[in-house]
Coordinates of C-alpha atoms in Angstrom, one line a residue:
M286 CA 33.8 -47.6 -163.3
A287 CA 30.4 -45.9 -163.3
T288 CA 26.9 -46.7 -164.5
S289 CA 23.9 -44.4 -165.0
Q290 CA 21.7 -46.5 -162.7
A291 CA 20.9 -44.6 -159.5
D292 CA 21.3 -47.7 -157.3
A293 CA 21.4 -51.5 -157.3
G294 CA 18.2 -53.4 -157.7
K295 CA 18.9 -57.0 -156.8
L296 CA 22.3 -58.5 -156.4
D297 CA 20.9 -62.0 -156.6
P298 CA 21.7 -63.3 -160.1
H299 CA 18.3 -65.1 -160.3
L300 CA 16.4 -61.9 -159.5
A301 CA 18.5 -59.2 -161.1
S302 CA 16.7 -57.7 -164.1
A303 CA 18.4 -54.3 -164.6
G304 CA 21.3 -54.3 -167.0
A305 CA 23.7 -52.6 -164.6
D306 CA 23.0 -55.3 -162.0
K307 CA 23.4 -58.2 -164.4
G308 CA 26.8 -56.8 -165.6
V309 CA 28.4 -56.6 -162.2
L310 CA 27.1 -60.0 -161.2
N311 CA 28.7 -61.5 -164.2
W312 CA 32.1 -60.7 -162.6
V313 CA 31.1 -62.5 -159.4
F314 CA 29.4 -65.6 -160.7
N315 CA 30.2 -68.3 -163.3
A316 CA 27.8 -70.6 -165.2
L317 CA 28.1 -74.1 -166.5
V318 CA 29.1 -72.7 -169.9
R319 CA 29.8 -69.2 -171.0
I320 CA 29.9 -67.1 -174.2
R321 CA 33.5 -66.2 -174.8
P322 CA 34.3 -62.7 -173.4
G323 CA 33.7 -60.0 -176.0
E324 CA 31.2 -62.0 -178.0
T325 CA 27.4 -62.4 -178.0
S326 CA 26.7 -65.2 -180.4
P327 CA 25.9 -68.8 -179.3
E328 CA 28.6 -70.0 -181.7
F329 CA 31.1 -68.8 -179.1
I330 CA 29.8 -70.9 -176.2
E331 CA 32.7 -72.6 -174.3
P332 CA 33.3 -74.4 -171.0
D333 CA 33.0 -72.5 -167.7
L334 CA 32.2 -74.5 -164.5
A335 CA 31.5 -77.5 -166.8
E336 CA 34.6 -78.9 -168.6
S337 CA 32.5 -80.8 -171.1
W338 CA 28.9 -81.9 -172.0
T339 CA 27.0 -84.3 -174.1
S340 CA 23.4 -84.6 -175.2
S341 CA 21.0 -87.3 -176.4
A342 CA 20.1 -87.6 -180.1
N343 CA 16.7 -86.0 -179.4
G344 CA 18.0 -83.2 -177.3
T345 CA 16.2 -84.0 -174.1
E346 CA 19.0 -85.4 -171.9
W347 CA 22.1 -83.4 -171.2
T348 CA 25.1 -84.4 -169.1
F349 CA 27.7 -81.9 -167.8
T350 CA 31.0 -82.8 -166.3
L351 CA 32.2 -80.2 -163.8
R352 CA 35.7 -78.9 -163.1
Q353 CA 37.1 -80.1 -159.9
G354 CA 38.6 -77.8 -157.2
V355 CA 36.5 -74.7 -157.9
E356 CA 36.0 -72.8 -154.7
C357 CA 33.1 -70.6 -153.6
H358 CA 33.9 -67.2 -152.3
G359 CA 33.9 -66.6 -148.5
G360 CA 35.1 -70.1 -147.5
Y361 CA 31.8 -71.8 -148.5
G362 CA 33.7 -74.8 -149.9
E363 CA 34.0 -76.5 -153.3
F364 CA 31.5 -75.9 -156.0
T365 CA 30.0 -79.3 -156.8
A366 CA 27.2 -80.9 -158.8
E367 CA 25.0 -80.4 -155.7
D368 CA 25.4 -76.6 -156.1
A369 CA 24.7 -76.8 -159.8
V370 CA 21.5 -78.7 -159.1
Y371 CA 20.5 -76.3 -156.4
S372 CA 21.1 -73.3 -158.8
I373 CA 19.1 -74.7 -161.7
R374 CA 16.2 -75.6 -159.5
R375 CA 16.4 -72.2 -157.9
A376 CA 16.5 -70.5 -161.3
A377 CA 13.4 -72.5 -162.4
N378 CA 11.4 -71.6 -159.3
K379 CA 9.1 -68.6 -159.6
E380 CA 9.5 -67.9 -155.9
T381 CA 13.2 -67.5 -156.2
S382 CA 13.8 -66.4 -159.8
A383 CA 12.7 -63.7 -162.2
F384 CA 13.6 -66.1 -165.0
S385 CA 11.6 -69.2 -164.0
G386 CA 9.6 -69.0 -167.2
D387 CA 12.8 -69.7 -169.2
F388 CA 12.9 -73.1 -167.6
A389 CA 9.4 -74.3 -168.5
A390 CA 10.8 -77.3 -170.4
L391 CA 12.8 -78.5 -167.5
D392 CA 11.7 -81.9 -166.2
R393 CA 14.4 -82.7 -163.7
V394 CA 18.0 -82.0 -162.8
E395 CA 20.1 -84.5 -160.9
A396 CA 23.7 -85.1 -159.5
P397 CA 24.7 -88.7 -160.1
D398 CA 28.0 -87.9 -158.5
P399 CA 29.8 -84.8 -157.1
Y400 CA 31.1 -83.7 -160.6
T401 CA 28.2 -84.8 -162.9
V402 CA 25.0 -82.9 -163.6
K403 CA 22.2 -84.5 -165.6
V404 CA 19.5 -82.2 -167.0
T405 CA 16.4 -83.8 -168.5
L406 CA 13.9 -81.8 -170.5
K407 CA 10.2 -82.5 -171.2
T408 CA 10.8 -81.5 -174.8
P409 CA 13.9 -80.3 -176.7
I410 CA 14.4 -76.6 -176.8
P411 CA 16.6 -74.4 -179.1
S412 CA 18.6 -72.8 -176.4
L413 CA 19.4 -75.1 -173.5
L414 CA 23.1 -74.1 -173.5
G415 CA 21.9 -70.5 -173.6
L416 CA 19.8 -71.0 -170.5
L417 CA 22.8 -72.4 -168.7
S418 CA 25.3 -69.8 -169.9
N419 CA 26.5 -66.8 -168.0
Y420 CA 23.3 -64.9 -168.5
H421 CA 20.1 -64.5 -166.5
G422 CA 19.1 -67.7 -164.7
G423 CA 22.2 -69.6 -165.9
L424 CA 24.5 -68.1 -163.3
M425 CA 25.4 -70.7 -160.6
V426 CA 25.1 -69.8 -156.9
C427 CA 26.8 -71.6 -154.0
G428 CA 23.9 -73.4 -152.3
K429 CA 25.3 -73.2 -148.7
A430 CA 25.8 -69.4 -149.0
A431 CA 22.4 -68.8 -150.5
E432 CA 20.7 -70.9 -147.8
K433 CA 22.7 -69.3 -144.9
L434 CA 22.3 -65.7 -146.0
G435 CA 18.6 -66.0 -147.1
A436 CA 17.2 -62.6 -147.9
D437 CA 20.6 -61.0 -147.3
F438 CA 21.9 -62.9 -150.4
S439 CA 20.4 -60.1 -152.5
T440 CA 22.8 -57.6 -151.0
H441 CA 25.7 -60.0 -150.3
P442 CA 26.2 -62.2 -153.4
I443 CA 28.5 -65.2 -153.1
G444 CA 29.8 -66.9 -156.3
T445 CA 32.8 -68.5 -157.8
G446 CA 33.9 -65.8 -160.3
P447 CA 37.1 -63.8 -160.7
F448 CA 35.9 -61.1 -158.3
E449 CA 34.4 -61.4 -154.8
F450 CA 31.9 -59.1 -153.2
V451 CA 33.2 -56.8 -150.5
E452 CA 30.8 -54.0 -149.8
Y453 CA 27.6 -52.3 -151.0
L454 CA 26.8 -48.7 -150.1
P455 CA 23.3 -47.9 -151.4
Q456 CA 23.2 -45.2 -154.1
Q457 CA 27.0 -45.0 -154.0
Y458 CA 28.9 -48.1 -155.0
I459 CA 29.7 -51.8 -154.9
K460 CA 33.2 -52.8 -154.1
L461 CA 34.8 -56.1 -155.3
K462 CA 38.2 -57.7 -154.7
A463 CA 40.2 -60.2 -156.7
N464 CA 39.4 -63.9 -156.1
V465 CA 43.0 -65.1 -155.6
A466 CA 41.8 -68.7 -155.8
Y467 CA 40.0 -68.2 -159.2
F468 CA 40.3 -71.4 -161.2
R469 CA 41.5 -69.5 -164.3
G470 CA 44.2 -67.7 -162.3
T471 CA 44.3 -64.7 -159.9
P472 CA 42.9 -61.6 -161.5
Q473 CA 45.3 -58.8 -162.5
L474 CA 43.0 -56.2 -161.0
D475 CA 43.1 -56.1 -157.2
T476 CA 39.9 -54.2 -156.7
V477 CA 36.9 -53.0 -158.7
T478 CA 34.6 -50.1 -157.5
Y479 CA 31.3 -50.0 -159.4
R480 CA 29.8 -46.6 -158.9
Y481 CA 26.2 -45.4 -159.3
I482 CA 26.2 -41.9 -161.0
P483 CA 22.8 -41.2 -162.6
S484 CA 23.8 -37.7 -163.7
D485 CA 25.3 -37.8 -167.2
A486 CA 27.2 -34.6 -166.6
T487 CA 28.7 -35.8 -163.3
R488 CA 29.6 -39.2 -164.8
D489 CA 31.3 -37.5 -167.8
L490 CA 33.3 -35.2 -165.5
A491 CA 34.4 -38.1 -163.4
F492 CA 35.7 -39.9 -166.5
Q493 CA 37.4 -36.8 -168.0
S494 CA 39.2 -36.1 -164.7
G495 CA 40.4 -39.7 -164.3
E496 CA 38.3 -40.2 -161.2
V497 CA 36.8 -43.3 -162.9
D498 CA 38.3 -45.4 -165.7
M499 CA 35.2 -46.7 -167.4
I500 CA 31.7 -45.2 -167.9
F501 CA 28.4 -46.1 -169.3
G502 CA 27.9 -43.7 -172.2
R503 CA 25.0 -41.8 -173.7
Q504 CA 23.5 -43.4 -176.7
N505 CA 23.8 -40.5 -179.2
N506 CA 26.3 -39.4 -181.8
Q507 CA 27.2 -36.2 -180.1
W508 CA 28.3 -38.0 -176.9
V509 CA 30.3 -40.5 -178.9
E510 CA 32.1 -37.9 -180.9
R511 CA 32.8 -35.7 -177.8
T512 CA 34.1 -38.5 -175.7
Q513 CA 36.3 -39.8 -178.5
A514 CA 38.1 -36.4 -178.3
V515 CA 39.1 -37.1 -174.7
P516 CA 42.8 -37.9 -174.8
G517 CA 43.4 -41.7 -174.6
A518 CA 39.7 -42.5 -174.5
V519 CA 38.3 -45.7 -176.1
V520 CA 34.6 -45.6 -177.1
V521 CA 32.7 -48.6 -178.2
G522 CA 29.1 -49.1 -179.3
M523 CA 28.7 -52.8 -178.6
E524 CA 26.3 -55.6 -179.5
P525 CA 23.8 -56.8 -178.8
A526 CA 21.7 -53.8 -179.8
E527 CA 18.8 -53.5 -177.4
L528 CA 15.4 -53.5 -179.1
N529 CA 13.1 -50.6 -178.2
S530 CA 9.5 -51.5 -178.3
L531 CA 6.2 -50.0 -177.0
Y532 CA 4.2 -52.9 -175.6
L533 CA 0.4 -52.4 -175.7
N534 CA -1.8 -54.0 -173.1
K535 CA -4.6 -55.6 -175.3
T536 CA -6.9 -56.3 -172.3
V537 CA -7.6 -52.6 -171.5
K538 CA -9.6 -50.0 -173.3
P539 CA -9.0 -48.4 -175.8
L540 CA -6.1 -50.9 -176.6
D541 CA -8.5 -53.8 -176.8
D542 CA -9.5 -52.4 -180.2
I543 CA -7.0 -53.5 -182.9
R544 CA -7.7 -50.3 -184.8
V545 CA -6.3 -48.3 -181.9
R546 CA -3.2 -50.5 -181.8
Q547 CA -2.8 -50.1 -185.5
A548 CA -3.1 -46.4 -185.2
I549 CA -0.2 -46.3 -182.6
A550 CA 1.9 -48.5 -185.0
H551 CA 1.3 -46.0 -187.8
A552 CA 2.0 -43.0 -185.5
I553 CA 5.6 -43.9 -184.7
D554 CA 8.3 -42.7 -187.0
R555 CA 11.1 -45.2 -186.8
K556 CA 13.5 -43.0 -188.8
L557 CA 12.9 -40.1 -186.4
M558 CA 13.6 -42.3 -183.4
V559 CA 16.9 -43.4 -184.9
A560 CA 17.8 -39.8 -185.8
F561 CA 17.1 -38.8 -182.2
T562 CA 20.1 -40.7 -181.0
G563 CA 22.1 -41.0 -184.2
D564 CA 23.2 -43.7 -186.6
K565 CA 26.4 -44.3 -184.8
V566 CA 24.5 -45.9 -181.9
A567 CA 21.0 -46.8 -183.4
R568 CA 19.3 -48.5 -186.3
E569 CA 15.7 -49.1 -187.3
A570 CA 13.9 -52.1 -185.9
I571 CA 12.8 -54.7 -188.4
S572 CA 10.7 -57.1 -186.3
V573 CA 9.5 -57.8 -182.8
V574 CA 12.7 -59.8 -182.3
P575 CA 16.1 -58.0 -182.3
D576 CA 18.1 -58.0 -185.5
G577 CA 21.0 -60.4 -185.3
N578 CA 19.1 -63.0 -183.4
L579 CA 19.0 -66.5 -184.9
G580 CA 15.6 -66.7 -186.7
V581 CA 14.8 -63.0 -187.0
V582 CA 13.1 -61.8 -190.2
D583 CA 11.9 -58.6 -191.7
A584 CA 8.4 -58.9 -190.4
G585 CA 6.8 -56.1 -192.2
L586 CA 6.3 -53.4 -189.6
F587 CA 3.6 -50.8 -190.1
P588 CA 4.8 -47.8 -192.2
Y589 CA 4.8 -44.3 -190.6
D590 CA 1.5 -42.6 -191.6
P591 CA 0.1 -40.1 -189.0
E592 CA -3.0 -39.4 -191.2
K593 CA -3.8 -43.1 -191.3
A594 CA -3.4 -43.2 -187.6
K595 CA -5.9 -40.4 -187.1
A596 CA -8.4 -42.1 -189.4
L597 CA -8.1 -45.4 -187.6
L598 CA -8.7 -43.6 -184.2
A599 CA -11.8 -41.9 -185.7
E600 CA -13.1 -45.2 -187.1
A601 CA -12.6 -46.8 -183.6
G602 CA -14.7 -44.0 -182.1
Y603 CA -12.0 -41.6 -181.0
P604 CA -12.0 -38.7 -183.4
D605 CA -10.5 -36.4 -180.9
G606 CA -7.7 -38.8 -180.0
I607 CA -6.8 -40.9 -177.0
T608 CA -4.8 -40.6 -173.7
L609 CA -2.8 -43.6 -172.5
K610 CA -1.2 -43.9 -169.1
T611 CA 2.3 -45.2 -168.8
I612 CA 4.7 -45.8 -166.0
Q613 CA 8.2 -44.7 -167.0
S614 CA 11.7 -45.2 -165.7
S615 CA 13.6 -42.1 -164.6
L616 CA 16.8 -43.5 -166.1
P617 CA 17.9 -40.7 -168.5
V618 CA 18.5 -43.0 -171.5
L619 CA 15.0 -44.4 -171.2
L620 CA 13.2 -41.2 -170.2
K621 CA 14.6 -39.3 -173.2
I622 CA 13.5 -42.0 -175.6
M623 CA 10.0 -41.9 -174.1
E624 CA 9.8 -38.1 -174.2
T625 CA 10.7 -38.2 -177.9
L626 CA 8.1 -40.9 -178.5
Q627 CA 5.6 -38.9 -176.6
A628 CA 6.1 -35.9 -178.9
D629 CA 5.9 -38.1 -182.0
L630 CA 2.7 -39.8 -181.0
K631 CA 1.1 -36.4 -180.1
K632 CA 1.2 -35.6 -183.9
S633 CA -1.4 -38.3 -184.4
N634 CA -3.6 -37.2 -181.4
I635 CA -2.2 -39.9 -179.1
T636 CA -1.2 -38.5 -175.7
L637 CA 1.0 -40.4 -173.3
D638 CA 0.4 -39.5 -169.7
M639 CA 3.7 -40.4 -168.0
Q640 CA 4.2 -41.4 -164.4
V641 CA 7.9 -41.2 -163.9
V642 CA 9.4 -43.3 -161.1
D643 CA 12.9 -44.6 -160.2
H644 CA 14.1 -47.6 -162.2
P645 CA 13.6 -50.3 -159.5
T646 CA 10.0 -49.1 -159.0
Y647 CA 9.4 -49.1 -162.8
M648 CA 10.7 -52.6 -163.1
A649 CA 8.4 -53.8 -160.3
D650 CA 5.3 -51.9 -161.4
I651 CA 5.3 -52.9 -165.0
R652 CA 5.5 -56.5 -163.9
K653 CA 2.4 -55.9 -161.8
D654 CA 0.5 -55.0 -165.0
L655 CA 0.1 -51.4 -163.9
S656 CA 0.9 -49.7 -167.2
Q657 CA -1.4 -49.4 -170.3
V658 CA 1.7 -49.0 -172.5
T659 CA 5.2 -50.0 -171.6
L660 CA 8.4 -48.8 -173.1
Y661 CA 11.0 -51.6 -172.7
Q662 CA 14.5 -51.8 -174.0
A663 CA 16.0 -55.3 -174.0
A664 CA 18.4 -57.8 -175.4
R665 CA 18.1 -61.5 -174.7
F666 CA 20.1 -64.6 -175.6
P667 CA 20.2 -64.2 -179.4
V668 CA 17.9 -67.0 -180.5
A669 CA 14.4 -66.0 -181.6
D670 CA 12.7 -68.5 -179.3
V671 CA 13.9 -66.7 -176.2
Y672 CA 12.5 -63.3 -177.2
L673 CA 9.3 -64.7 -178.6
T674 CA 8.7 -66.8 -175.5
Q675 CA 9.4 -64.1 -172.9
F676 CA 7.7 -61.2 -174.6
F677 CA 4.9 -62.7 -176.6
H678 CA 3.8 -66.1 -175.3
S679 CA 0.6 -66.1 -173.1
R680 CA 2.4 -68.2 -170.5
S681 CA 4.8 -65.3 -169.9
T682 CA 2.0 -62.7 -169.4
V683 CA 2.9 -60.3 -166.5
N684 CA 1.2 -60.7 -163.2
T685 CA 0.4 -64.4 -163.8
P686 CA 2.1 -67.4 -162.2
G687 CA 4.4 -67.9 -165.2
G688 CA 4.9 -64.2 -165.9
V689 CA 8.0 -62.9 -167.5
V690 CA 7.8 -59.8 -169.7
N691 CA 4.7 -60.3 -171.9
F692 CA 3.3 -56.8 -171.1
S693 CA 0.9 -57.0 -174.0
H694 CA -1.0 -60.1 -172.9
C695 CA -0.1 -61.4 -176.4
D696 CA -1.2 -64.9 -177.5
A697 CA -1.2 -64.4 -181.3
A698 CA 1.6 -66.9 -182.0
D699 CA 1.5 -69.4 -179.1
A700 CA 1.1 -72.3 -181.4
E701 CA 4.1 -71.4 -183.6
I702 CA 6.3 -70.6 -180.7
D703 CA 5.6 -73.9 -179.0
A704 CA 5.9 -75.9 -182.3
A705 CA 9.3 -74.3 -183.0
K706 CA 10.6 -75.4 -179.6
R707 CA 9.9 -79.1 -180.6
E708 CA 11.0 -78.8 -184.2
L709 CA 14.4 -80.5 -184.8
D710 CA 14.6 -79.5 -188.5
P711 CA 16.3 -76.0 -188.4
V712 CA 14.7 -74.9 -191.7
K713 CA 11.2 -75.7 -190.4
Q714 CA 12.0 -74.2 -187.1
K715 CA 13.0 -70.9 -188.7
Q716 CA 9.8 -70.9 -190.8
L717 CA 7.8 -71.2 -187.5
W718 CA 9.7 -68.3 -186.0
K719 CA 9.0 -66.3 -189.2
T720 CA 5.3 -67.0 -189.0
A721 CA 5.2 -66.1 -185.3
Q722 CA 6.9 -62.8 -185.9
E723 CA 4.4 -61.9 -188.7
K724 CA 1.4 -62.9 -186.6
I725 CA 2.6 -60.8 -183.6
V726 CA 3.2 -57.8 -185.8
A727 CA -0.3 -58.2 -187.4
D728 CA -1.9 -58.3 -184.0
V729 CA 0.1 -55.3 -182.9
C730 CA 1.0 -56.7 -179.6
A731 CA 4.0 -54.3 -179.6
V732 CA 5.4 -51.6 -181.8
P733 CA 9.2 -52.0 -182.2
F734 CA 10.9 -48.8 -183.5
S735 CA 14.6 -48.8 -183.0
E736 CA 17.6 -50.8 -181.8
Q737 CA 20.4 -49.1 -179.8
L738 CA 23.9 -50.2 -179.3
V739 CA 25.2 -50.1 -175.8
V740 CA 27.9 -47.5 -175.4
W741 CA 30.8 -47.6 -173.0
A742 CA 34.0 -45.6 -172.8
W743 CA 37.2 -46.4 -170.9
N744 CA 40.7 -45.2 -170.2
G745 CA 42.9 -46.5 -173.0
A746 CA 45.4 -47.7 -170.4
L747 CA 42.9 -50.4 -169.4
D748 CA 43.3 -53.5 -171.4
L749 CA 40.2 -55.7 -171.1
G750 CA 42.2 -58.8 -172.1
Y751 CA 40.0 -59.5 -175.2
D752 CA 38.6 -57.8 -178.2
L753 CA 35.2 -56.3 -177.2
Q754 CA 32.5 -56.9 -179.8
G755 CA 29.7 -57.2 -177.3
S756 CA 28.3 -58.5 -174.1
L757 CA 24.9 -60.1 -173.5
N758 CA 24.9 -58.6 -170.0
L759 CA 25.3 -55.1 -171.5
V760 CA 28.4 -54.3 -169.4
P761 CA 31.9 -55.2 -170.6
Q762 CA 33.2 -58.3 -168.9
L763 CA 36.0 -57.9 -166.4
T764 CA 38.1 -61.1 -166.4
E765 CA 41.3 -62.3 -164.7
Q766 CA 43.1 -61.0 -167.8
T767 CA 41.9 -57.4 -167.5
H768 CA 44.7 -55.1 -166.5
F769 CA 46.2 -51.6 -166.8
T770 CA 49.2 -51.3 -169.2
K771 CA 50.6 -48.3 -167.3

């Protein structure tokens, strides 16, 4: 199969932030629990490395009972509670994890015996099972392998999943082989080659010729319709839709003036941004949280009004407009969105000065707070708390000790986000999330404009082994059941 990414970023599950990396790692690693293959909703959480779990009445103490006899790849022995404790502590440590901020509520994690893991939280949170699912910091590593390999673990991942790492050739491919000892049964695919083909045309030709069996597609109606015409091809636009937002750094001029931020919000035509890709693969944003997340509301985004945008800029002291610097990924799907956005903003005298860099550099630089405005396309575990915490809580501000992806330096709804984490009444919790979204929109920390489904196409002879509705890791899951029918 082939992705549009030019190369791997990090092959360490606790450091991988690019969608293409997270997808392939999901075939190599397991978690304590998982969302059933093909689904994205928390209602489909089921056992993975843990056979069962219980929680205290107040939601602060969780106990997981592990499967016995699960083997780590490469002869690193049985996966036990010691490995689970190591993994959770590693995921919660900012020195070893890009997702440490997700685990702020973690108090301690212990292994009372080889097959029992006890997690204690400082306060209850809405998404503990989500944090420990097969997504982001929830993936479990084999402690002995991670310690022995050290920095090399990022290019030689060792897990317990259906496929084992074999080889990585930079800018070319990753090769995996079947884990014959996999606890759910030996995979029906013997090998998987995950190729890096950033050129859309080259990737399309490789698929049409049968050189690859599955490809990441272009997020536009024309590509979908053209690829559906390829004999035997299956094309799916899958959930979750990734929310496209322009994040505005409130701490730098001229963005420290709310009138400038309001002008940018009025200058973006959401209907145009959807039309750019097409309604088969995109829809308008309704909030700073993706549609479909538990707790999302229509938060009253600013209407498109370029004349209002110009008037606000003039009122703020910029009658001739403004120029904003942005670091932008060279990934075609992201670059084309930003170029369309650039042209749209220009109508309101807002110029985007783009510095285009490769995707790994982009991911690193925006986290160093080097961009005045940041285009970011993301899906997260579909509970409003996760998105609000990572993108809009002051604790998650980039380039700070707890930094995640708060590029805006937003703090408008800290109180509501924190209160919702502690609230056990689901009705009151949703009201707090609603207020938080409305406050963030009013403060214009970010300007959401569209949501895009993730598009994949594959050879119809490939049976995934399940009905694909979506994948939180944005890449279809390959399981022990995936096989070719002919």
